Coordinates of C-alpha atoms and ligand atoms in Angstrom, one line a residue:
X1 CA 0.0 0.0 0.0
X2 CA 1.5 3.4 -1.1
X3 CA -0.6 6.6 -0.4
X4 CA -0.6 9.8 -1.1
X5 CA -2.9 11.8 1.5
X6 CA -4.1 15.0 -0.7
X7 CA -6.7 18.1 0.9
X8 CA -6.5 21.7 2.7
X9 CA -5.3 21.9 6.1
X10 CA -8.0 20.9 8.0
X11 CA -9.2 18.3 6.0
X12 CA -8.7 15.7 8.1
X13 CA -6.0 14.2 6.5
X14 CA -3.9 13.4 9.4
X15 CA -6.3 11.9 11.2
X16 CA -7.7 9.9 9.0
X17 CA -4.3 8.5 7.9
X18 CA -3.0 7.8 11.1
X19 CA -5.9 5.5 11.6
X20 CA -5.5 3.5 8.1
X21 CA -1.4 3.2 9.0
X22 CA -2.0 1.5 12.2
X23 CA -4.9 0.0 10.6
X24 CA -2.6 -1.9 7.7
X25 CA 0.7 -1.6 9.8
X26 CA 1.9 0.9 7.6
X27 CA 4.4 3.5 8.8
X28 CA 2.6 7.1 9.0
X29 CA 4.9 9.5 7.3
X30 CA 3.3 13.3 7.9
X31 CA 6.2 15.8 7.0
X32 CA 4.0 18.7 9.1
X33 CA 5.2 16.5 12.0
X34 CA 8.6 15.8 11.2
X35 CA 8.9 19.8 10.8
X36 CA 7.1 20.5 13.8
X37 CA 9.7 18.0 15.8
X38 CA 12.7 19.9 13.8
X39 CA 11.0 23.0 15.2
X40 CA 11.0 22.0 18.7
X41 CA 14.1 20.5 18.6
X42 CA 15.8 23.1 17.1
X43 CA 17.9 21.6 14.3
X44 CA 19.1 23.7 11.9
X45 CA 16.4 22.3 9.5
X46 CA 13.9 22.9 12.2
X47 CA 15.2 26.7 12.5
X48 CA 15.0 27.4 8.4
X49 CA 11.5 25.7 8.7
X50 CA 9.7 28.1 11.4
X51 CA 9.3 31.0 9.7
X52 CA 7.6 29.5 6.8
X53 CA 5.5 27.5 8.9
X54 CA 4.0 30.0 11.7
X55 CA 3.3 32.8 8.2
X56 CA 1.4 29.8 6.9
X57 CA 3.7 29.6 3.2
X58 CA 5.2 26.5 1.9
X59 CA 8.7 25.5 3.2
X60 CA 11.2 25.5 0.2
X61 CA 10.9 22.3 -2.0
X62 CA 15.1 21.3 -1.4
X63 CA 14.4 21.2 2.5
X64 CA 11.1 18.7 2.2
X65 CA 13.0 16.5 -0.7
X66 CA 15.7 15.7 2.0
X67 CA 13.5 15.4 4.9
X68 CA 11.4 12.7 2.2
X69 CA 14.2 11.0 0.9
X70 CA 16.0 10.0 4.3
X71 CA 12.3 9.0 5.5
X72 CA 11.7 6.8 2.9
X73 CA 14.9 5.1 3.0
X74 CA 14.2 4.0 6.6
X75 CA 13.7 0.1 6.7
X76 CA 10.3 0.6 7.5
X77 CA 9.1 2.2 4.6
X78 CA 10.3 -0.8 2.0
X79 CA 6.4 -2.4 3.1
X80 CA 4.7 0.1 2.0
X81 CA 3.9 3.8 3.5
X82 CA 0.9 6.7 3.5
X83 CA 2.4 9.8 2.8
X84 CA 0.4 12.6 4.7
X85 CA 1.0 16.7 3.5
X86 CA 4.0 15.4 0.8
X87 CA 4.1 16.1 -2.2
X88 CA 2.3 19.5 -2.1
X89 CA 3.6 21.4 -5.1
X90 CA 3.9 19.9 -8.5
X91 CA 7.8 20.1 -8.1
X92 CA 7.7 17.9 -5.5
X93 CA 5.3 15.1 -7.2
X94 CA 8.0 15.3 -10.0
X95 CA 10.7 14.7 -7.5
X96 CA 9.0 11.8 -5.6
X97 CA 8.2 10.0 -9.1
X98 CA 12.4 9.8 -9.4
X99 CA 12.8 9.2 -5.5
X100 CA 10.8 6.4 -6.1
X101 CA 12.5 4.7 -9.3
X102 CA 15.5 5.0 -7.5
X103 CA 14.6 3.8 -4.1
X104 CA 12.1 0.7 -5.3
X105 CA 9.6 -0.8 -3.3
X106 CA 8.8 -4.3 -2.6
X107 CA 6.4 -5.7 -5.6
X108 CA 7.0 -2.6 -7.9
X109 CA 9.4 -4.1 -10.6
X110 CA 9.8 -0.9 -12.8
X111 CA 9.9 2.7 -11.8
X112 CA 6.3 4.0 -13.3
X113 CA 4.8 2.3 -9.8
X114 CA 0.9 1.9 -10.5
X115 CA 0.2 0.3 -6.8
X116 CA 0.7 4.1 -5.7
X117 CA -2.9 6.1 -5.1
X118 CA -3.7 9.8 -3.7
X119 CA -6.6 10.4 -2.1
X120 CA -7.8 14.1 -2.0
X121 CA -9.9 14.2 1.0
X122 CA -12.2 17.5 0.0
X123 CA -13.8 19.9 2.6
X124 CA -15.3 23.7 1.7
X125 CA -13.5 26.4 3.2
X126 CA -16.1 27.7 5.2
X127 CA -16.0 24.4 6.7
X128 CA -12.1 24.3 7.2
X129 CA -11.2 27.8 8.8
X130 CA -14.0 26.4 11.6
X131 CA -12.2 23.3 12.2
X132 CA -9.0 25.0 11.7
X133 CA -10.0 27.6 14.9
X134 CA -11.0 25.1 17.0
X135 CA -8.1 23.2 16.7
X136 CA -5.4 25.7 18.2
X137 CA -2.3 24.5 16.8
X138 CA 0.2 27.0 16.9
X139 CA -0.3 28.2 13.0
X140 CA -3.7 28.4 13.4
X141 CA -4.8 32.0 13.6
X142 CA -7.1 33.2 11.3
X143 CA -4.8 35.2 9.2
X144 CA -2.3 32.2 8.5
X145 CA -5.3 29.9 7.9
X146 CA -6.3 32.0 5.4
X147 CA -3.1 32.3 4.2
X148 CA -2.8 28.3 4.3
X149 CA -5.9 27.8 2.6
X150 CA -4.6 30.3 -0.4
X151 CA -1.6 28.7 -0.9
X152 CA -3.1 25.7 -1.0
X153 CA -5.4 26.1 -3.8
X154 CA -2.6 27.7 -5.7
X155 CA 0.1 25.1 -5.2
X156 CA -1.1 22.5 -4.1
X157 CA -4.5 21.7 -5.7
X158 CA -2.5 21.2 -9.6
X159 CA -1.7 18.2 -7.8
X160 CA -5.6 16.6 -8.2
X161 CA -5.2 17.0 -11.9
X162 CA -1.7 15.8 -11.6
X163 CA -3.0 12.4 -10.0
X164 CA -6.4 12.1 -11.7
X165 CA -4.6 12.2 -15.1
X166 CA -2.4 9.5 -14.2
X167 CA -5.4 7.5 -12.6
X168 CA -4.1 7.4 -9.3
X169 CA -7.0 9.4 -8.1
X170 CA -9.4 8.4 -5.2
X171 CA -11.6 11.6 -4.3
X172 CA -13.4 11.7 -0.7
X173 CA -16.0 14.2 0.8
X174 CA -14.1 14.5 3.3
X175 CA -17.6 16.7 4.7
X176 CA -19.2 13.9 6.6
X177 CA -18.5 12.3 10.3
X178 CA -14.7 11.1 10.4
X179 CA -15.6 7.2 10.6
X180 CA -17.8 7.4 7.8
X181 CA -15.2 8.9 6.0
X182 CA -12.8 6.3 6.9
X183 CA -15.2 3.3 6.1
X184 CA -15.3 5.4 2.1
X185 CA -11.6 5.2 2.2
X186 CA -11.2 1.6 3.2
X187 CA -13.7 1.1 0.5
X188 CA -12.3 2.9 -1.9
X189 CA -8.5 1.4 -1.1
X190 CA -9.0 -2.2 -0.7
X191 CA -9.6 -4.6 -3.2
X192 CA -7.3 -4.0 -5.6
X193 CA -4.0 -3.2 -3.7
Ligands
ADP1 P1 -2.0 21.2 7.7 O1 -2.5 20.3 8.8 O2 -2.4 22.6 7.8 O3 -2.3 20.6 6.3 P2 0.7 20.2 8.0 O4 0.8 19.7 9.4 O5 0.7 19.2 7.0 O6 -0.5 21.2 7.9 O7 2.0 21.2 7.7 C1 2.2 22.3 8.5 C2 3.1 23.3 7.8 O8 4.4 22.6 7.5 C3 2.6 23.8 6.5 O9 1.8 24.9 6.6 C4 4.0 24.1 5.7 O10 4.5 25.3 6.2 C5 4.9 23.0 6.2 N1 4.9 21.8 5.3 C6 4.4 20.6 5.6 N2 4.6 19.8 4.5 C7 5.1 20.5 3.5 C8 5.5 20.3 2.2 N3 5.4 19.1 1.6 N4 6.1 21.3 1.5 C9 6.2 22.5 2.0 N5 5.9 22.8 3.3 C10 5.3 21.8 4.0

């Protein structure tokens, strides 16, 4: 199982990924954690990251590729993975497609991998910046929410169109009571993986 967890902050991504690794024994990999724990542990990666982070832009493409590429070199990661806020600019996608030729996964034989699927988990903003509030991470004040959602749809979204084209699509309303969405998604992903 390789997945790609697409959808604006507040989607519900992380949640609902965290349940389907644990669910399939599949390491979570969510690279708004792994910056968050460079943040507090102040690595130098973690100290480039934070100013990105709390103004709610993107942290630059080269910094995520490393964090991604050690991550998924990691023993673990050879039985499969769900990927959870990476890739989230088209730049990145390109880079993972040649990450993954050269890294190889158990049962993909050649580098265009077809057992990979994103799921774009889809929520309306109105919906998002009230989850979003209630949730009180750090970077979520209204402003940089706002600012997230923005970037999102500008740099991030091309990445639907990127996936659906390549039929590695799986849209969710992600607008519905969390363990109904996750019964869609274990629908929607078993079967034929
Ligand atoms: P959210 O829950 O809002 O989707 P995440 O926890 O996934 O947020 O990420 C938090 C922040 O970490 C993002 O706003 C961004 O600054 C940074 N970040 C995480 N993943 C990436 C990525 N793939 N590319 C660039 N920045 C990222």
């Amino acid at each position: 199982m390789q997945l790609i967890f697409m959808g604006p902050p507040g989607a519900g991504k992380g949640t609902q990924a965290q349940l389907l690794a644990a669910l399939w024994k599949i390491p979570h990999i969510s690279t708004g954690d792994i910056l968050r724990a460079c943040v507090v542990a102040k690595t130098a990666l973690g100290q480039k990251a934070k100013a990105y982070m709390d103004a709610g832009e993107l942290v630059p493409d080269e910094l995520l590729m490393d964090i991604v590429q050690e991550r998924m070199n990691e023993p673990d990661a050879r039985a499969g993975w769900i990927l959870d806020g990476f890739p989230r600019t088209v730049a990145q996608a390109a880079f993972f497609d040649k990450l993954l030729c050269e890294v190889g996964t158990e049962g993909s034989q050649s580098g265009k991998d077809c057992a990979i699927r994103a799921v774009n988990l889809d929520v309306p903003d109105n919906v998002l910046v009230t989850r979003l509030l209630s949730r009180g991470r750090q970077d979520d004040n209204e402003e940089t929410i706002r600012r997230r959602l923005q970037v999102y749809r500008e740099q991030t979204e091309p990445l639907i169109e990127f996936y659906s084209a390549r039929e590695q699509l799986v849209a969710v309303d992600g607008d519905r009571d969390m363990e109904v969405v996750t019964a869609e998604l274990q629908q929607a992903l078993s079967g034929d993986s």
